[in-house]
């Protein structure tokens, strides 16, 4: 079985795939650069056992991380607790199978590249991938799956937190879909501005990307808040919360076959 690890700025996701590509277990932890391999290993071993899995059944591991400080402990985790060396997205020995058509390919986040791979494997191309994470990223692939670039905007929760911290009288609110755009109190107004304003930004950027691309490419939404926005906009054609993990599995299989 494969242990796939997606280390984002806010959370790190651990998932176990069986040999047929089915996710047998998936867990999420806060990303902490100072968390040791032993701390993660004990926590993960317990969760594996709760799902009827044994850490000795893990025969391979792959990591995508946008937090470089986590890589050492995650690699050590794979060696010490699973007895396998981890493949790492972005290293020369891991072939992701697509071309990165950018001025500086090395600057692209590992998660964005893995999303591109997962999107092409699952849905073909051309496609636009919107990932609702700490940042909301818009990534574009062509009809061959090659990565063309994209756009980065502040994430929804980051915007809420920034609004609260920068304004003395505005409270912190939870993201949700309000029924009305015109709020009747401060909390309703913030929720309306965040949700409907954010959705309008997403739809506007997608329209501009499609115009620049010259094709009405379908849009795939992923990340924790993807279902919330996808149910309110026909422009978000597919909602796939496991897209990054599927991309990691696809990259592993490609490199395993070589």
C-alpha positions as CSV (number, residue, x, y, z in Angstrom):
1,X,0.0,0.0,0.0
2,X,1.0,3.6,-0.6
3,X,1.2,6.4,2.0
4,X,0.5,9.7,0.3
5,X,1.3,12.9,2.2
6,X,0.1,16.3,1.1
7,X,1.7,19.0,3.4
8,X,0.0,22.3,2.9
9,X,0.5,25.6,4.7
10,X,-2.4,25.0,7.1
11,X,-3.0,21.2,7.2
12,X,-1.2,18.1,6.3
13,X,-3.2,15.2,4.8
14,X,-2.1,11.6,5.1
15,X,-3.9,9.0,3.0
16,X,-3.4,5.2,2.4
17,X,-4.0,3.8,-1.1
18,X,-4.4,0.1,-1.8
19,X,-2.9,-1.5,-4.9
20,X,-6.0,-0.7,-6.9
21,X,-5.9,3.0,-6.2
22,X,-8.7,3.1,-3.5
23,X,-8.3,5.3,-0.5
24,X,-8.4,3.0,2.6
25,X,-7.8,5.7,5.1
26,X,-7.4,9.5,5.2
27,X,-6.4,11.8,8.1
28,X,-5.7,15.5,8.6
29,X,-3.4,17.3,11.0
30,X,-2.3,20.9,11.5
31,X,1.0,21.6,9.7
32,X,3.7,22.2,12.2
33,X,7.3,22.6,11.1
34,X,8.6,21.6,14.6
35,X,6.5,18.4,14.9
36,X,8.9,15.4,15.1
37,X,8.7,12.3,13.1
38,X,8.1,10.3,16.3
39,X,5.1,12.5,17.3
40,X,3.5,12.0,13.9
41,X,4.5,8.3,13.7
42,X,2.8,7.4,17.0
43,X,-0.4,9.4,16.1
44,X,-0.5,7.9,12.6
45,X,0.1,4.3,13.8
46,X,-2.9,4.6,16.1
47,X,-5.2,5.9,13.4
48,X,-4.0,3.2,11.0
49,X,-4.8,0.6,13.6
50,X,-8.3,2.1,14.1
51,X,-9.0,1.5,10.4
52,X,-7.7,-2.1,10.6
53,X,-4.5,-1.2,8.8
54,X,-0.9,-2.0,9.9
55,X,2.0,0.3,9.3
56,X,4.0,-2.7,8.1
57,X,1.6,-3.0,5.2
58,X,2.9,0.3,3.8
59,X,5.3,-0.5,0.9
60,X,5.8,3.0,-0.6
61,X,5.4,6.7,0.2
62,X,5.2,9.9,-1.7
63,X,5.2,13.5,-0.4
64,X,4.1,16.9,-1.8
65,X,5.0,19.7,0.5
66,X,4.7,23.5,0.2
67,X,6.4,23.9,3.6
68,X,10.1,23.0,3.1
69,X,10.7,22.9,6.9
70,X,8.4,19.8,7.2
71,X,10.3,17.7,4.6
72,X,13.0,16.4,6.9
73,X,10.6,15.0,9.6
74,X,8.2,13.6,7.0
75,X,11.0,11.8,5.2
76,X,12.3,10.5,8.5
77,X,8.7,9.4,9.3
78,X,8.5,7.3,6.2
79,X,11.9,5.6,6.8
80,X,11.5,5.0,10.5
81,X,7.9,4.0,10.8
82,X,7.2,2.5,7.4
83,X,10.6,1.3,6.4
84,X,10.5,3.0,2.9
85,X,12.2,6.0,1.3
86,X,9.7,8.6,0.2
87,X,9.4,10.0,-3.3
88,X,9.2,13.8,-3.1
89,X,7.5,16.0,-5.7
90,X,9.9,18.5,-7.1
91,X,13.0,16.4,-6.8
92,X,14.9,15.5,-10.0
93,X,14.3,11.7,-9.6
94,X,10.5,12.0,-9.6
95,X,8.9,12.4,-13.0
96,X,5.4,13.9,-12.8
97,X,4.7,13.2,-16.5
98,X,3.7,16.7,-17.6
99,X,5.7,19.7,-18.9
100,X,5.8,22.9,-16.8
101,X,5.6,25.7,-19.4
102,X,6.6,28.5,-17.1
103,X,9.5,31.0,-17.0
104,X,10.7,29.4,-13.7
105,X,9.3,25.9,-13.3
106,X,11.0,25.5,-9.9
107,X,8.8,28.1,-8.3
108,X,5.5,26.2,-8.7
109,X,4.1,24.7,-5.6
110,X,4.1,20.9,-5.4
111,X,0.4,20.8,-4.7
112,X,-0.4,22.8,-7.8
113,X,1.6,20.4,-10.0
114,X,0.0,17.3,-8.4
115,X,-3.4,18.9,-8.9
116,X,-2.6,19.3,-12.6
117,X,-1.6,15.7,-12.9
118,X,-4.7,14.5,-11.0
119,X,-7.0,16.7,-13.1
120,X,-5.6,15.4,-16.4
121,X,-5.8,11.7,-15.3
122,X,-9.3,12.0,-14.0
123,X,-10.9,14.5,-16.4
124,X,-8.6,15.2,-19.4
125,X,-7.7,18.6,-20.7
126,X,-7.8,21.5,-21.2
127,X,-9.0,22.2,-17.6
128,X,-8.9,24.9,-15.0
129,X,-8.3,23.8,-11.4
130,X,-9.5,25.9,-8.5
131,X,-8.0,24.8,-5.1
132,X,-9.6,26.3,-2.0
133,X,-6.7,26.2,0.4
134,X,-4.8,28.7,2.5
135,X,-4.5,30.5,-0.8
136,X,-7.0,30.0,-3.6
137,X,-5.1,28.9,-6.7
138,X,-6.2,28.8,-10.3
139,X,-4.2,26.4,-12.4
140,X,-4.5,25.7,-16.1
141,X,-3.6,22.7,-18.2
142,X,-3.8,22.2,-21.9
143,X,-5.2,19.3,-23.9
144,X,-2.0,17.3,-23.3
145,X,-2.0,17.9,-19.6
146,X,0.9,20.4,-19.7
147,X,0.9,23.0,-16.9
148,X,0.4,26.5,-18.4
149,X,0.4,28.6,-15.2
150,X,-2.4,30.3,-13.3
151,X,-3.3,32.8,-10.6
152,X,-3.1,33.0,-6.8
153,X,-5.5,34.8,-4.5
154,X,-5.8,35.0,-0.7
155,X,-7.8,32.1,0.7
156,X,-11.3,32.6,2.1
157,X,-10.4,32.0,5.7
158,X,-7.3,34.1,5.3
159,X,-9.4,37.0,4.1
160,X,-11.8,36.6,7.0
161,X,-9.0,36.6,9.5
162,X,-7.3,39.6,7.9
163,X,-10.6,41.5,7.9
164,X,-11.1,40.8,11.6
165,X,-7.6,41.7,12.7
166,X,-7.4,44.9,10.6
167,X,-10.8,46.2,11.8
168,X,-11.4,47.1,15.4
169,X,-15.2,46.7,15.3
170,X,-15.6,43.8,12.9
171,X,-16.0,40.4,14.4
172,X,-14.6,37.1,13.2
173,X,-17.3,35.1,11.4
174,X,-17.6,31.6,10.0
175,X,-17.8,31.1,6.3
176,X,-21.2,30.0,5.1
177,X,-23.7,30.6,2.3
178,X,-26.0,33.5,3.2
179,X,-29.5,33.7,1.6
180,X,-29.2,37.4,0.9
181,X,-26.5,39.7,-0.4
182,X,-27.9,42.7,1.5
183,X,-27.1,41.9,5.2
184,X,-29.3,43.4,7.9
185,X,-26.6,43.4,10.6
186,X,-22.8,43.4,10.7
187,X,-22.3,39.6,10.8
188,X,-24.8,39.1,7.9
189,X,-23.0,41.9,5.9
190,X,-19.6,40.3,6.4
191,X,-20.8,36.8,5.5
192,X,-22.5,38.2,2.4
193,X,-19.5,40.2,1.4
194,X,-17.1,37.3,1.9
195,X,-19.2,34.5,0.3
196,X,-20.8,36.3,-2.6
197,X,-17.8,38.6,-3.2
198,X,-15.5,35.6,-3.2
199,X,-17.8,33.7,-5.6
200,X,-17.9,36.7,-7.9
201,X,-14.1,36.9,-7.9
202,X,-13.9,33.2,-8.8
203,X,-16.4,33.4,-11.6
204,X,-14.7,36.6,-12.9
205,X,-11.2,35.1,-12.9
206,X,-12.4,32.0,-14.6
207,X,-14.1,34.0,-17.3
208,X,-10.8,36.0,-17.9
209,X,-8.7,32.8,-17.9
210,X,-11.1,31.2,-20.5
211,X,-10.9,34.3,-22.7
212,X,-7.1,34.3,-22.5
213,X,-6.9,30.6,-23.1
214,X,-9.3,30.8,-26.0
215,X,-11.4,27.8,-24.9
216,X,-14.3,27.3,-22.5
217,X,-12.3,24.8,-20.4
218,X,-14.2,23.0,-17.7
219,X,-13.4,23.9,-14.1
220,X,-12.5,21.4,-11.3
221,X,-12.9,22.6,-7.7
222,X,-10.9,21.0,-4.9
223,X,-10.0,21.8,-1.3
224,X,-12.1,21.9,1.8
225,X,-14.5,24.6,0.7
226,X,-14.9,23.4,-2.8
227,X,-18.4,21.8,-2.2
228,X,-19.7,25.0,-0.6
229,X,-18.9,27.1,-3.6
230,X,-19.6,24.4,-6.2
231,X,-23.2,24.0,-5.2
232,X,-23.8,27.7,-5.9
233,X,-22.1,28.1,-9.3
234,X,-22.6,26.2,-12.5
235,X,-19.2,27.4,-13.6
236,X,-17.5,24.9,-11.1
237,X,-18.2,21.8,-13.2
238,X,-16.6,19.2,-10.9
239,X,-16.0,19.1,-7.2
240,X,-13.2,16.7,-6.3
241,X,-11.9,17.0,-2.7
242,X,-9.3,14.2,-3.2
243,X,-7.8,15.6,-6.4
244,X,-4.4,16.2,-4.9
245,X,-4.2,12.8,-3.4
246,X,-5.3,11.2,-6.7
247,X,-2.5,13.2,-8.4
248,X,0.1,11.8,-5.8
249,X,-1.1,8.3,-6.5
250,X,-0.8,8.8,-10.3
251,X,2.8,10.2,-10.0
252,X,3.7,7.3,-7.8
253,X,2.4,4.7,-10.2
254,X,4.2,6.4,-13.1
255,X,7.5,6.3,-11.3
256,X,7.0,2.8,-10.1
257,X,6.6,1.6,-13.6
258,X,9.8,3.2,-14.8
